Short mmCIF file of C-alpha atoms and ligand atoms in Angstrom, two decimals:
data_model
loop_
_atom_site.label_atom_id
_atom_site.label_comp_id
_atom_site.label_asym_id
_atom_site.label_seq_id
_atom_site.Cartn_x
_atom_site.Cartn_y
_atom_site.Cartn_z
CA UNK A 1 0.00 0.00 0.00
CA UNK A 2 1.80 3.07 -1.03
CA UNK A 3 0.81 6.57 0.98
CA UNK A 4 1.72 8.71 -1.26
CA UNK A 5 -1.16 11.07 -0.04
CA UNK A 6 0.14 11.89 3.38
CA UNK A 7 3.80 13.28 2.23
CA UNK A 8 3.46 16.86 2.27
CA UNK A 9 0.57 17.16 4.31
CA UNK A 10 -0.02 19.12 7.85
CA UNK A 11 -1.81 17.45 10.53
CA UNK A 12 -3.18 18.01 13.85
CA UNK A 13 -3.32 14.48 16.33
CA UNK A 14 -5.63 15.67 19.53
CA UNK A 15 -4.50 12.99 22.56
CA UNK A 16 -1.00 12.57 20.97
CA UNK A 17 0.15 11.94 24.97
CA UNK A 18 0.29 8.65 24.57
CA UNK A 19 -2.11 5.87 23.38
CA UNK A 20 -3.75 5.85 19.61
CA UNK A 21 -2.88 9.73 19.21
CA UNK A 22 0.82 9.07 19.86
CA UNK A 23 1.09 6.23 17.67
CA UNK A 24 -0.98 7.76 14.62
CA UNK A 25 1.55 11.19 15.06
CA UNK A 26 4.81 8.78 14.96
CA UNK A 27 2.99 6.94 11.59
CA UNK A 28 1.86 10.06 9.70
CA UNK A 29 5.02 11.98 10.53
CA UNK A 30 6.71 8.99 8.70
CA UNK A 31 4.47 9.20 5.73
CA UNK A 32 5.85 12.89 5.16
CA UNK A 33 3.17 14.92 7.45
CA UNK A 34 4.01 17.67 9.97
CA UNK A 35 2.04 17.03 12.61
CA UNK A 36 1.07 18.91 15.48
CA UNK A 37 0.74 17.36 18.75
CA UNK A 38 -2.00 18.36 21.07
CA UNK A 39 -2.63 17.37 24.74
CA UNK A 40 -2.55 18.25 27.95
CA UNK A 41 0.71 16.46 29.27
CA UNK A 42 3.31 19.30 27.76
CA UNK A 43 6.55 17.11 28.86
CA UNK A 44 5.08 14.01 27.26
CA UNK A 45 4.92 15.85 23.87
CA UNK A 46 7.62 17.48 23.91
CA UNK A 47 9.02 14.05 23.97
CA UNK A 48 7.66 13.16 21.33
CA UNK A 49 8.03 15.49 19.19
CA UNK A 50 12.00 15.13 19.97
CA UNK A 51 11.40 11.62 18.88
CA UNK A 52 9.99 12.60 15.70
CA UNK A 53 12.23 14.63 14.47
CA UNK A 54 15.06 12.89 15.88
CA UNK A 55 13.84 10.50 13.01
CA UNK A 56 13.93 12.96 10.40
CA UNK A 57 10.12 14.19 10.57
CA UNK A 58 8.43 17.22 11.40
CA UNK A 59 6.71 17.64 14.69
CA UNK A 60 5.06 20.84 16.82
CA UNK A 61 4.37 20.34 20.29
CA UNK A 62 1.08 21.93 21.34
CA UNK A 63 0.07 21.13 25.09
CA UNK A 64 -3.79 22.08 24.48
CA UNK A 65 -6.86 21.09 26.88
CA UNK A 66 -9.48 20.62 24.37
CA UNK A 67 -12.11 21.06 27.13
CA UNK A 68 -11.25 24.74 27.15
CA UNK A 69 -12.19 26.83 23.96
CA UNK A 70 -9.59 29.39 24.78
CA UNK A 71 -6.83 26.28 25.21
CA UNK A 72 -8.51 25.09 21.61
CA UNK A 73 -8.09 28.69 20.24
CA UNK A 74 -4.82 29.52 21.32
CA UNK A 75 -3.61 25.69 19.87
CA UNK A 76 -5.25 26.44 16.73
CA UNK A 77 -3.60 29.63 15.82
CA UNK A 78 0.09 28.12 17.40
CA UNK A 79 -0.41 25.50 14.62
CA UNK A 80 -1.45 28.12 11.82
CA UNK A 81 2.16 30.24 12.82
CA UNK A 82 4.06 27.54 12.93
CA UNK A 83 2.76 25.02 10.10
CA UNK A 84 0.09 27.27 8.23
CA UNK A 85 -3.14 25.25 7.60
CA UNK A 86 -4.12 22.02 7.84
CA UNK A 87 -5.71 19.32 5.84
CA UNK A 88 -6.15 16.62 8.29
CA UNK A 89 -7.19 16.19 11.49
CA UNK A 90 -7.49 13.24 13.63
CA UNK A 91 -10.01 13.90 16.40
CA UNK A 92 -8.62 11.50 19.14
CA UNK A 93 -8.52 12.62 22.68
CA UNK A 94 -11.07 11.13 24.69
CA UNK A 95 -11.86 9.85 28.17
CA UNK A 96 -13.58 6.34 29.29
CA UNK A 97 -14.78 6.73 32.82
CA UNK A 98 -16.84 3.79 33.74
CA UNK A 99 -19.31 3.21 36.83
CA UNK A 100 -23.05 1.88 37.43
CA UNK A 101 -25.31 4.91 36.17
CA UNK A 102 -26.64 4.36 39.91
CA UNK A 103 -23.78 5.92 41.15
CA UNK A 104 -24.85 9.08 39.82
CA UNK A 105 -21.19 10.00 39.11
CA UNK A 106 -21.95 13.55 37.44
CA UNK A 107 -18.06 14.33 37.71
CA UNK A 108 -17.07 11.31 35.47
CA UNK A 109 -20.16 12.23 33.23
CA UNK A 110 -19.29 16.07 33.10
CA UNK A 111 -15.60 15.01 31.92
CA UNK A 112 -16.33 12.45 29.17
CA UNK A 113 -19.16 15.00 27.44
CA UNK A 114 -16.79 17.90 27.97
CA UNK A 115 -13.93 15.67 26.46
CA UNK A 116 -15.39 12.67 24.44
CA UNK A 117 -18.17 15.85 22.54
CA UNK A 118 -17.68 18.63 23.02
CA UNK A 119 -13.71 18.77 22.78
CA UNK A 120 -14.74 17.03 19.51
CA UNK A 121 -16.67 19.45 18.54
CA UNK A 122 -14.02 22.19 19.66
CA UNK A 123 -11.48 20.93 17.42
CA UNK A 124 -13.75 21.20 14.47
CA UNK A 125 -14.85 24.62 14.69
CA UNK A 126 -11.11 25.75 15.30
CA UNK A 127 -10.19 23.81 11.90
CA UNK A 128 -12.94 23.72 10.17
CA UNK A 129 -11.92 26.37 8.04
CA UNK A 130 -8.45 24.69 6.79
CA UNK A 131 -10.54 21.64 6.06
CA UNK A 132 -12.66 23.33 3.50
CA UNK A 133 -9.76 25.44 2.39
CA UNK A 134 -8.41 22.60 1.24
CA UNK A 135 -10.94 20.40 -0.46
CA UNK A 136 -11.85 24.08 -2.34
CA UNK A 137 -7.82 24.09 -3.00
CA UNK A 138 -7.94 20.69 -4.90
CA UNK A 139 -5.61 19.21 -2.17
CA UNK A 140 -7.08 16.15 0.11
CA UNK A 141 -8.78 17.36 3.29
CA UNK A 142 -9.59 15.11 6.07
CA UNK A 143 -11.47 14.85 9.02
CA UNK A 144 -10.92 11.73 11.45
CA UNK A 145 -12.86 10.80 14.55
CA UNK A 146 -12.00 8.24 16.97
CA UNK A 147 -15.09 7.03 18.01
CA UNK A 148 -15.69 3.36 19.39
CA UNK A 149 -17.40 0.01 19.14
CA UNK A 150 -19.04 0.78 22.47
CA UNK A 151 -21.17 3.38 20.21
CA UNK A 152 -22.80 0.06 18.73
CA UNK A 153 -21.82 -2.29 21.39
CA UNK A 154 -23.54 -1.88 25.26
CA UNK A 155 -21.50 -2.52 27.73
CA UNK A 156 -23.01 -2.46 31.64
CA UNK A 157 -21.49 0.35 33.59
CA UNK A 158 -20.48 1.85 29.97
CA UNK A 159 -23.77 3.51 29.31
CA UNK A 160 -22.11 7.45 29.20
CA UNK A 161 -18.97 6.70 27.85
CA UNK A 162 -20.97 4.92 24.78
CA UNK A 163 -23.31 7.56 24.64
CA UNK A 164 -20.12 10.15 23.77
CA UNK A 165 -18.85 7.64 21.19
CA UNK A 166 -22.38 7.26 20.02
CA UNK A 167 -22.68 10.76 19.25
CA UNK A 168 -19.08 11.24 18.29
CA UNK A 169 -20.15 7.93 15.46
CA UNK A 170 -23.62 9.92 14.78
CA UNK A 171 -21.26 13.06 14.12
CA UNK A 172 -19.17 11.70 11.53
CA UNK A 173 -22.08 10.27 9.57
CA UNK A 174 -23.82 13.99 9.80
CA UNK A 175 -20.71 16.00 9.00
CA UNK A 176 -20.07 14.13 5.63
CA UNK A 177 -23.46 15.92 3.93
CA UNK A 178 -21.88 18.97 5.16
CA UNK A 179 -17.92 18.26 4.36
CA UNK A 180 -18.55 15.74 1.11
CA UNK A 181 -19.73 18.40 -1.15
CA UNK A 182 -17.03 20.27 -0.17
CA UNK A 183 -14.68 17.20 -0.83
CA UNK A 184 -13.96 17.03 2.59
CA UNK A 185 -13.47 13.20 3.79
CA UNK A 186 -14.85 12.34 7.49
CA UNK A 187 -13.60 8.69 8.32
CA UNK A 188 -15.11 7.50 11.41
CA UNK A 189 -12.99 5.02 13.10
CA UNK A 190 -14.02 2.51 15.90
CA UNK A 191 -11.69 0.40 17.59
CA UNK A 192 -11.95 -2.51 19.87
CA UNK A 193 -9.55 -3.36 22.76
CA UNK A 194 -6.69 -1.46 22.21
CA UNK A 195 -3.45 -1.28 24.90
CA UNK A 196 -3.33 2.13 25.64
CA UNK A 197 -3.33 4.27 29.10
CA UNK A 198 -7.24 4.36 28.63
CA UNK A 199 -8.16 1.89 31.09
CA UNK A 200 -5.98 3.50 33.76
CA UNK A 201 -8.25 5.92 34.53
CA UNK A 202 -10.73 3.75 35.64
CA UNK A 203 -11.32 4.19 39.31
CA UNK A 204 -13.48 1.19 40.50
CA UNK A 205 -11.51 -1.70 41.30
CA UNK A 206 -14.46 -4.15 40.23
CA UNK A 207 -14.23 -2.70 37.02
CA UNK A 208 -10.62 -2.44 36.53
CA UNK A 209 -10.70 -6.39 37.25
CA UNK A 210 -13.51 -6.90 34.49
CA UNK A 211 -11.23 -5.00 32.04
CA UNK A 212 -8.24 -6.63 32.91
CA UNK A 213 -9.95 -9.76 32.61
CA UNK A 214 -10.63 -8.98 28.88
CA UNK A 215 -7.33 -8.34 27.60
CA UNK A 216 -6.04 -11.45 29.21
CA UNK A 217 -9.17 -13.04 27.74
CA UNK A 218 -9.04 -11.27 24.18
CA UNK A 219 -6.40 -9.85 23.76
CA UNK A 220 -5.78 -6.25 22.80
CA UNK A 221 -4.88 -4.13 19.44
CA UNK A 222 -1.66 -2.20 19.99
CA UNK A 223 -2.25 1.25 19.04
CA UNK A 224 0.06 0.89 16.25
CA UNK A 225 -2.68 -1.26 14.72
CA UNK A 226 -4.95 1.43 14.76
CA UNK A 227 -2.20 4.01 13.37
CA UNK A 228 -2.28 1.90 10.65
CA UNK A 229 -5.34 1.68 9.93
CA UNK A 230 -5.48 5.47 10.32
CA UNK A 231 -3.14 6.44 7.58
CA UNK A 232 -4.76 3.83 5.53
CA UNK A 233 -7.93 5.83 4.99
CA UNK A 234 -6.26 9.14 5.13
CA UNK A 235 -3.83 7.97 2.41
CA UNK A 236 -6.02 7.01 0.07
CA UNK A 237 -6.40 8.84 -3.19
CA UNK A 238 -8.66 12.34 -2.04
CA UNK A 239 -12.11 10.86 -4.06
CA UNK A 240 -12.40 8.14 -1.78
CA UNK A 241 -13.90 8.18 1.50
CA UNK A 242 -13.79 5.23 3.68
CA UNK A 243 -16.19 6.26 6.26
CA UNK A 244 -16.44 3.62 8.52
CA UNK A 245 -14.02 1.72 10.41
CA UNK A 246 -14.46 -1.13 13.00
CA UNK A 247 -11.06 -2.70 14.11
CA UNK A 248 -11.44 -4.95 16.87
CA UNK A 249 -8.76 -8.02 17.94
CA UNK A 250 -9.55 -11.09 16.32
CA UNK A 251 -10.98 -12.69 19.11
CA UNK A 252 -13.69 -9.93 20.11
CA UNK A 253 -17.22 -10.52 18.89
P1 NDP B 301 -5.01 7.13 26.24
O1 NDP B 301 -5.53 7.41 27.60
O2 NDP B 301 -3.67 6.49 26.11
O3 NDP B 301 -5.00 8.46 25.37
C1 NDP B 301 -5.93 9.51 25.55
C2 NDP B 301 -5.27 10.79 25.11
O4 NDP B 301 -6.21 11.87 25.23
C3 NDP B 301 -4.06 11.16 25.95
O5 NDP B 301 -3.03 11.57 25.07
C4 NDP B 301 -4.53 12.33 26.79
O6 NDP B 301 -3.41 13.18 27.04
C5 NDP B 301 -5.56 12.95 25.86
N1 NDP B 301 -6.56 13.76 26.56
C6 NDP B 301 -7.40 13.37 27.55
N2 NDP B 301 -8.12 14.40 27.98
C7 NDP B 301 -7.73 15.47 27.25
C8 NDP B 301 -8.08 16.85 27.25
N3 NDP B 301 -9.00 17.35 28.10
N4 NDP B 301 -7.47 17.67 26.37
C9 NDP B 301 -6.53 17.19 25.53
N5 NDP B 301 -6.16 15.92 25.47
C10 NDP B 301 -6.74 15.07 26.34
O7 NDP B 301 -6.13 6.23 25.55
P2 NDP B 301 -6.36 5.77 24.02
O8 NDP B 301 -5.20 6.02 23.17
O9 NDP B 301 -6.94 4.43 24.10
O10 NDP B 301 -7.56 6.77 23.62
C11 NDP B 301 -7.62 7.46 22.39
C12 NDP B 301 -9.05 7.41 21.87
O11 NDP B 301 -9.34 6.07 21.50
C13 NDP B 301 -10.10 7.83 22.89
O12 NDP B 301 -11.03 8.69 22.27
C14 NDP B 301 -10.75 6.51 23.28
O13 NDP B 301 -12.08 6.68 23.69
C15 NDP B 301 -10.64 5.75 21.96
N6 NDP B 301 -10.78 4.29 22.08
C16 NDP B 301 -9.88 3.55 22.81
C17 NDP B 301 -10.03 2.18 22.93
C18 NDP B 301 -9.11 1.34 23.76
O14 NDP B 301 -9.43 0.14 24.00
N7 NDP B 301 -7.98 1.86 24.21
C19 NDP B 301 -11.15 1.48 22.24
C20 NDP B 301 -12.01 2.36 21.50
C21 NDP B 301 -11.82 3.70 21.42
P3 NDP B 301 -3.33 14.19 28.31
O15 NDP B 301 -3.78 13.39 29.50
O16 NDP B 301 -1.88 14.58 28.35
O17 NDP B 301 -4.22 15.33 27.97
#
């Protein structure tokens, strides 16, 4: 598979910490791309971005909270000094805060809409503009959102987090009558286990067992998988959209 459509292009990776976001930064930034790295964690990206360029790519550090529109702003227009504009944008950061809805944990709720939707959201409207700069430019513009199976897939104790991916899955699907005719590409991707820092967060011991007990059970994705799957959609040729992903190890149903 050649991806000859990611040299030369300028990226933005939200939740490039650690996890899927890292991974998908170190992949595009081989393919050719600069890519700016947002996230909270400003020593862990910095890192990173050492890394990259160590090995000959280009790489902006950005420590961003995308639950902050100023933080979101301020990222944005770092990026737009630095690189100029982008054409592709991989929505990743996200939080998965699980509990039984009976524990009426608004905190945990409050921090996977502000993160999971509308930190989704907030990365759009900063780049929207680029995006459709670009498709009206002739060059490929994408849009990427990490969603996941649990948008599909219920999961007790999982009923907000899904909800978020839900409506980040339901987002994708919308945005492409708006983006399409603008030859704008929204891929949707949702992965299955995948070994990341995700699961860390997790603060109920029961349910840190359960999820422990999978990936013994199952089996994970690394989040290189899911890089690659990544720069597989975004390097395809610019009239073809694939929309929507499902990765999962080969032993989840
Ligand atoms: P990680 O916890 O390793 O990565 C999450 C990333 O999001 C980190 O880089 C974190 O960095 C960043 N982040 C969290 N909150 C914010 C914030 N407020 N502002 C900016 N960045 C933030 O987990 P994954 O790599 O697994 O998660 C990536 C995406 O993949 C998520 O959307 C997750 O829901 C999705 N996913 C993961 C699956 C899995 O099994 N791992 C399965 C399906 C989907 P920092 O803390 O420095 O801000």
């Amino acid at each position: 598979m050649s991806y000859e459509n990611l040299s030369g292009r300028t990226a933005v990776v939200t939740g490039a910490a650690s996890g899927i976001g890292e991974a998908v930064a170190v992949r595009l930034a081989a393919e050719g791309a600069r890519v700016a790295l947002l996230a909270r964690r400003a020593d862990r990206l910095r890192g990173l971005a050492e890394k990259i360029r160590a090995g000959g790519g280009e790489a902006l550090a950005v420590a961003a909270d995308v639950t902050d529109d100023a933080s979101v702003e301020a990222a944005r227009d770092l990026v737009h000094e630095t690189f100029g504009a982008v054409d592709l944008v991989v929505n990743n950061a996200g939080v998965m805060l699980p509990n039984p809805i009976a524990a009426g944990r608004l905190d945990e709720w409050r921090r996977m809409l502000d993160t999971n939707v509308a930190g989704v959201l907030r990365v759009i409207r900063a780049f929207t503009a680029d995006l459709v700069a670009a498709g009206a430019g002739g060059r490929t513009a994408d849009l990427v959102n990490v969603s996941s199976i649990g948008a599909h897939i219920p999961f007790p104790d999982y009923a907000v987090y899904g909800a978020t991916k839900a409506a980040v899955t339901y987002l994708s699907q919308s945005l492409r009558t708006e983006f399409g005719p603008q030859d704008v590409r929204v891929t949707n991707i949702e992965p299955g286990l995948t070994e990341t820092e995700l699961r860390t967060h997790v603060d109920s011991a029961e349910l840190t067992e359960q999820l422990d007990g999978m990936f013994d059970a199952i089996g994970a994705l690394t989040a290189t998988d899911v890089a690659d799957v990544v720069a597989y959609a975004a390097g395809l040729p610019r009239h073809v959209n694939l929309r929507q992903i499902i990765v999962q190890p080969t032993r989840q149903a």
